[in-house]
Coordinates of N, CA and C in Angstrom, one line a residue:
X424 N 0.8 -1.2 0.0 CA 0.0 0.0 0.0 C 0.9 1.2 0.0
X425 N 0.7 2.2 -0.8 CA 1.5 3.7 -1.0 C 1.0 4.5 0.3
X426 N 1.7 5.2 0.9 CA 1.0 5.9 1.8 C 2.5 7.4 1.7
X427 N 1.5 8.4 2.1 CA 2.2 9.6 2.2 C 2.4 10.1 3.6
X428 N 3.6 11.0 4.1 CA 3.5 11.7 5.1 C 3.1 13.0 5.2
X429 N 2.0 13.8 5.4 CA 1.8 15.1 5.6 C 1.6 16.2 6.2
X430 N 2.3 17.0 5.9 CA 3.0 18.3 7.0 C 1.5 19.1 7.0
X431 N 1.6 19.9 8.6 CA 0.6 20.7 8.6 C 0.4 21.6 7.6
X432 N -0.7 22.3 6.9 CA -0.7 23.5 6.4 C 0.1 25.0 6.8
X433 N 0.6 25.3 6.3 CA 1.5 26.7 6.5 C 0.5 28.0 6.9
X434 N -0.4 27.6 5.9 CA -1.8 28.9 6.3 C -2.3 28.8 7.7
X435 N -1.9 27.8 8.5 CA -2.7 27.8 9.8 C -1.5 28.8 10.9
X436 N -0.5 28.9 10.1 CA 0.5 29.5 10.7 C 1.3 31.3 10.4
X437 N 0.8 31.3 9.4 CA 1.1 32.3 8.6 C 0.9 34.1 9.4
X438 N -0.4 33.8 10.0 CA -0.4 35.2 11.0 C 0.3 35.2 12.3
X439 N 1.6 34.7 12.6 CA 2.4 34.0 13.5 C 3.8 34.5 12.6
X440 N 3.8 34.6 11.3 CA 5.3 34.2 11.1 C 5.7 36.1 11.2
X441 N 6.8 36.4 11.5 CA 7.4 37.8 11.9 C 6.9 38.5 12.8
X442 N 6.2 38.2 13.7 CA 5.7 38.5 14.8 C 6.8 38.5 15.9
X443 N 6.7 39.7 16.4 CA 8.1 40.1 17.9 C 7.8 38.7 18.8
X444 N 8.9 38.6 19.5 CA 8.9 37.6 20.5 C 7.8 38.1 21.3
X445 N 7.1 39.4 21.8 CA 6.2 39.8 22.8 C 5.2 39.3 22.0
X446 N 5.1 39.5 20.9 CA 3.7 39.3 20.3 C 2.9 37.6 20.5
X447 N 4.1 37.3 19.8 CA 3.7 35.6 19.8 C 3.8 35.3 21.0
X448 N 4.7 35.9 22.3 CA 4.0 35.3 23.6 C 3.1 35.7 24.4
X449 N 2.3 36.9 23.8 CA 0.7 37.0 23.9 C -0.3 36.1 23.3
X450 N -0.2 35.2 22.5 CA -0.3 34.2 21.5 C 0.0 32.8 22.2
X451 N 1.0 32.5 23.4 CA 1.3 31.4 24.0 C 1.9 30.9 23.1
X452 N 3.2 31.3 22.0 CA 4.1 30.7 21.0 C 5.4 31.7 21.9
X453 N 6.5 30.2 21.9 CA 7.4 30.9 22.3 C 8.8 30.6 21.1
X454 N 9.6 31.8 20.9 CA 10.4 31.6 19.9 C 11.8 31.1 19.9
X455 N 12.4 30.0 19.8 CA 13.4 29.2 19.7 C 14.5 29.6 18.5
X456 N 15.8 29.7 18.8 CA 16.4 29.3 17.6 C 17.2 28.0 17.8
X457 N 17.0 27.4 16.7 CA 17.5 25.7 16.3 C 19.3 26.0 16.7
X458 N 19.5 25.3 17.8 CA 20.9 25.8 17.6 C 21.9 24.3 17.8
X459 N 21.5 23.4 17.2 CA 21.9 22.1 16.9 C 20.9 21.1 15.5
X460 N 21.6 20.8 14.7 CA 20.9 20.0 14.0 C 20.4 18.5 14.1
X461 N 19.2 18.3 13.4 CA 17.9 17.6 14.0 C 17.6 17.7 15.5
X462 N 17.6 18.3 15.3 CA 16.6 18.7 17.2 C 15.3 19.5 17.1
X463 N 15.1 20.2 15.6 CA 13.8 21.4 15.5 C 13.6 20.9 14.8
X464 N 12.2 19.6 14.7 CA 11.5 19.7 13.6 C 9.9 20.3 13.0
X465 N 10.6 21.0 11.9 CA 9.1 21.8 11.2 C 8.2 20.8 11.0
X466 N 7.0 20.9 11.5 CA 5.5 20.0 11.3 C 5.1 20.9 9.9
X467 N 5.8 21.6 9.3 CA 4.6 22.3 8.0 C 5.7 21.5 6.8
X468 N 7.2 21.9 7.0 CA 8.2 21.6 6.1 C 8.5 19.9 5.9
X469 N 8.3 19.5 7.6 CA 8.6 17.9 7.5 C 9.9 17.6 7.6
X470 N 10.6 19.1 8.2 CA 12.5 18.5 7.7 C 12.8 19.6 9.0
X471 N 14.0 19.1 9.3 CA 14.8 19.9 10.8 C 15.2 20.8 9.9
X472 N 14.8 21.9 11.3 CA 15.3 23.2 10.8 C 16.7 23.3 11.2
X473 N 17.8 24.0 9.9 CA 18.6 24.0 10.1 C 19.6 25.1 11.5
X474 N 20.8 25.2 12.0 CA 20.9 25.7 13.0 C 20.9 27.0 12.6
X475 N 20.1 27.8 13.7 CA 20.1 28.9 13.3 C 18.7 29.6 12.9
X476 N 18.1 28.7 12.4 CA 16.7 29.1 12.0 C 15.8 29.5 13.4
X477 N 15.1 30.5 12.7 CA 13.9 30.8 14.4 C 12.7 30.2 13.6
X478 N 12.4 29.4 15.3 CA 11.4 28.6 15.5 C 10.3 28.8 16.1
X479 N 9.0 28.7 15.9 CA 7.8 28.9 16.7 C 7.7 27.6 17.3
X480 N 7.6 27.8 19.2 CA 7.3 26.4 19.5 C 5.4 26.8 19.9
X481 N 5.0 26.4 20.2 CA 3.4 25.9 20.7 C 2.9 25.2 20.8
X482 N 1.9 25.4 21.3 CA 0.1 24.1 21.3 C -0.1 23.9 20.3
X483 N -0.5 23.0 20.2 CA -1.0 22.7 18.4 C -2.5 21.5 18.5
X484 N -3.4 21.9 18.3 CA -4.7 21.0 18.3 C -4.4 20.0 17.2
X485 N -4.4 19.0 17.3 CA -4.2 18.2 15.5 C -5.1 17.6 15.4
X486 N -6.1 17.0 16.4 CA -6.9 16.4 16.8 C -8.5 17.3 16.9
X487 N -9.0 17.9 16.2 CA -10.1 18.4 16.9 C -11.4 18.3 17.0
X488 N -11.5 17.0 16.6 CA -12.4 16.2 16.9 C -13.3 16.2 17.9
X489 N -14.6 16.4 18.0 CA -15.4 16.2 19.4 C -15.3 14.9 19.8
X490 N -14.4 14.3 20.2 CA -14.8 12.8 20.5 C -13.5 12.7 21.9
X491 N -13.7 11.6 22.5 CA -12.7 11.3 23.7 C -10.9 11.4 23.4
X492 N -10.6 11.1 21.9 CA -9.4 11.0 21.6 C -9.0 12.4 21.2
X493 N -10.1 14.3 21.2 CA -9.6 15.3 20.9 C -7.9 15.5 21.3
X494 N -6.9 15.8 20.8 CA -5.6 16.1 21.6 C -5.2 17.3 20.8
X495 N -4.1 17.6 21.7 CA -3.1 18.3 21.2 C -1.9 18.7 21.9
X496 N -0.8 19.3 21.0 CA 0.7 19.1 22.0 C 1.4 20.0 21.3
X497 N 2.7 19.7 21.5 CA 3.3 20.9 21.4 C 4.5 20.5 20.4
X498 N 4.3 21.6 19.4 CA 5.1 21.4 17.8 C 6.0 22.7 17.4
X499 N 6.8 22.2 16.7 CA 7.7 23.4 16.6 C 7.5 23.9 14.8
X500 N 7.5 24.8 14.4 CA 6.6 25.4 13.1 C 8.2 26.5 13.0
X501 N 9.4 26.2 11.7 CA 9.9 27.3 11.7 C 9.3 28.6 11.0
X502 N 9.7 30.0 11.3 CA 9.0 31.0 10.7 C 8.6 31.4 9.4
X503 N 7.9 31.0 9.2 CA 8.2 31.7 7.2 C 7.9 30.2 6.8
X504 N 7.9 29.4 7.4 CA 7.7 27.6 6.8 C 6.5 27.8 5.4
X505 N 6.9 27.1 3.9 CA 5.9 27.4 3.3 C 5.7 25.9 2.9
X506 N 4.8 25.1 2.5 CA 4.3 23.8 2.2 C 2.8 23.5 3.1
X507 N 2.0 23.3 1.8 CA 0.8 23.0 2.4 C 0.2 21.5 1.6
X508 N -0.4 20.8 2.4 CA -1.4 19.6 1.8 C -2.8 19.7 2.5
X509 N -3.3 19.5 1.4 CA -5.1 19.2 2.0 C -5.6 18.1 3.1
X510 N -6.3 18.1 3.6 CA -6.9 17.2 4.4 C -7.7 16.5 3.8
X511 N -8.2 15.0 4.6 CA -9.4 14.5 3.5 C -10.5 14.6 4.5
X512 N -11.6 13.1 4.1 CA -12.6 13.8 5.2 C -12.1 13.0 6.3
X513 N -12.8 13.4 7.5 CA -11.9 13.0 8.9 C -13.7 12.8 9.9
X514 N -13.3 11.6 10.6 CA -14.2 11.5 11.3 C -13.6 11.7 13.0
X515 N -12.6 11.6 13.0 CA -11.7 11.7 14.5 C -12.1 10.6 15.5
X516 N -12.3 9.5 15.3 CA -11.8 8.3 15.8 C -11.1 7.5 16.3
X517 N -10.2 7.4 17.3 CA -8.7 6.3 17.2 C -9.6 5.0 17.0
X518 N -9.4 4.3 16.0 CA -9.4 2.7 15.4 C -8.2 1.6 16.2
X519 N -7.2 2.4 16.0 CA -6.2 1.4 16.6 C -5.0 2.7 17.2
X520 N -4.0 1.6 17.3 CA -2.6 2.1 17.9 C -1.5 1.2 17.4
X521 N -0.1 1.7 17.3 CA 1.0 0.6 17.9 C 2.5 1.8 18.2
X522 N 2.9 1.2 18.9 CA 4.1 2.1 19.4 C 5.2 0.8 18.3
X523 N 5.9 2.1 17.6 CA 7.2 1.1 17.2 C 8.3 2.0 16.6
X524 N 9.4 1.0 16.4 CA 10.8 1.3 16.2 C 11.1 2.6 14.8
X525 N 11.7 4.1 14.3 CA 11.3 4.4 13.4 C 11.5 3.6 12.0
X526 N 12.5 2.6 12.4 CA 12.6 1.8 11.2 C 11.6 0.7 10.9
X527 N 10.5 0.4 11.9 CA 9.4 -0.4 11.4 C 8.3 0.5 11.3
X528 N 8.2 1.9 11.1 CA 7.0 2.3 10.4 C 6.5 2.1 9.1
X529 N 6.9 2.0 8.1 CA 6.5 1.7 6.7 C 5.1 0.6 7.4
X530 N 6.1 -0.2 7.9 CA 5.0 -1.4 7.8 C 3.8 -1.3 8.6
X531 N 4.1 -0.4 9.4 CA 2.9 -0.3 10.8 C 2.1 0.8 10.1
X532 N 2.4 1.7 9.1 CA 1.6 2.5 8.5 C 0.6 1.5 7.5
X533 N 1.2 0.9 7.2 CA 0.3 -0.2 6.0 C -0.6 -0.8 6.7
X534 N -0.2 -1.4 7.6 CA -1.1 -2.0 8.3 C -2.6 -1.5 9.2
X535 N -2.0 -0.2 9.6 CA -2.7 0.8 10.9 C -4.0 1.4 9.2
X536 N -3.1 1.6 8.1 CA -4.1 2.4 7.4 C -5.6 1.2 6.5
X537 N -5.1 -0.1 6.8 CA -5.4 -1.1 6.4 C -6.8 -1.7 7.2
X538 N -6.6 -0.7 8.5 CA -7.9 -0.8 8.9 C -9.1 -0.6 8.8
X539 N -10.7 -1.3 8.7 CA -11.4 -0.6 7.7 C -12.0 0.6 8.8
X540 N -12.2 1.4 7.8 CA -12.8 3.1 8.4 C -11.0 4.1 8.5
X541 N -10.1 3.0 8.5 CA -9.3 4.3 9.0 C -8.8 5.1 7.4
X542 N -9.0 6.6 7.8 CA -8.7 7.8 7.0 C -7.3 8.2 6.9
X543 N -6.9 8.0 8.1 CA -5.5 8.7 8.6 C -5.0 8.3 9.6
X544 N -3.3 8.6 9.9 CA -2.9 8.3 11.2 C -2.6 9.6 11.3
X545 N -2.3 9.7 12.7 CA -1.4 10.4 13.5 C -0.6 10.0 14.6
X546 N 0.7 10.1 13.9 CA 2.1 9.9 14.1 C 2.9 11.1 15.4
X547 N 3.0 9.9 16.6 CA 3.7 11.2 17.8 C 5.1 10.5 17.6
X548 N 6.1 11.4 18.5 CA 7.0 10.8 19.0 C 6.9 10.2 20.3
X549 N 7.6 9.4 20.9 CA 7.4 8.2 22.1 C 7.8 9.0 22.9
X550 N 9.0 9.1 22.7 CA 9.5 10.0 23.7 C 9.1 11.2 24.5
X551 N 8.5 12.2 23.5 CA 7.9 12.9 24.6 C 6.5 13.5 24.2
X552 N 5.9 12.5 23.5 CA 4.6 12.6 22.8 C 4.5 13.6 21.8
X553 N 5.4 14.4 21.3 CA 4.6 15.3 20.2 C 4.5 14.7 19.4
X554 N 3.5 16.0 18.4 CA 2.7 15.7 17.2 C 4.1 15.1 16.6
X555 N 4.2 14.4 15.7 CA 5.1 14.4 14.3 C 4.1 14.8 12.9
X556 N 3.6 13.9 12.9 CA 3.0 14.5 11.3 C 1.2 13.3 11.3
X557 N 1.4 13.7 9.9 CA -0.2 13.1 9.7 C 0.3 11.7 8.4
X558 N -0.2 10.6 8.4 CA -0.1 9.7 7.6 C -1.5 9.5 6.6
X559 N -1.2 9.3 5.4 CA -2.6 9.1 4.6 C -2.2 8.2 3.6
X560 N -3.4 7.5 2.7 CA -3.2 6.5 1.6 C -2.6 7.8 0.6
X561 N -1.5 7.7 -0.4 CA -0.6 8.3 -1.8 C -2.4 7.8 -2.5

């Protein structure tokens, strides 16, 4: 089964980007610069920001589903990030789960999306639960 990875929309972020550090911490976005590489990864770009880049950290709803599984956590969005993908339709359901190794994702995506009803995953890290990204059928 083909399956894609996909970054948040940039437009959800866009009245955020050059905004003073005071602004966006009126906002509850606090501003990072990446100052080691792979440690800031952009949810819109899908790639570590390189060092040096300023970062929006925040809440991020990914989930906003009326249902028991609504969540949300905290993602790092570099400033100016441009790349957008559409959404499909979403019922906000968790169907399943599996925690695994990043080198056995491929197959846990095939499988997880192989479920019947499921639309999409959503992908955290283990470690300290953020968002990572969104999985769909290519």
């Amino acid at each position: 089964m083909a399956f894609r990875v996909v970054g948040l929309p940039s437009s959800l972020f866009e009245s955020l980007y050059g905004l003073s550090e005071k602004g966006l911490a009126e906002r509850g976005v606090e501003v990072k610069i990446a100052d080691e590489p792979n440690a800031f990864p952009c949810r819109v770009t899908l790639r570590d920001a390189p060092p040096g880049a300023r970062m929006l950290l925040m809440n991020f709803e990914h989930q906003p589903a009326e249902t028991p599984y609504r969540s949300r956590h905290a993602i790092f969005v570099e400033d100016g990030a441009k790349e957008v993908h559409p959404g499909v339709n979403e019922a906000g359901q968790m169907l399943d789960a599996a925690v695994v190794n990043g080198r056995e994702a491929a197959p846990a995506f095939e499988r997880l999306l192989a479920v019947p009803g499921a639309a999409y995953l959503h992908v955290h890290n283990a470690g300290r639960g953020c968002y990572a990204a969104r999985v769909e059928r290519a």
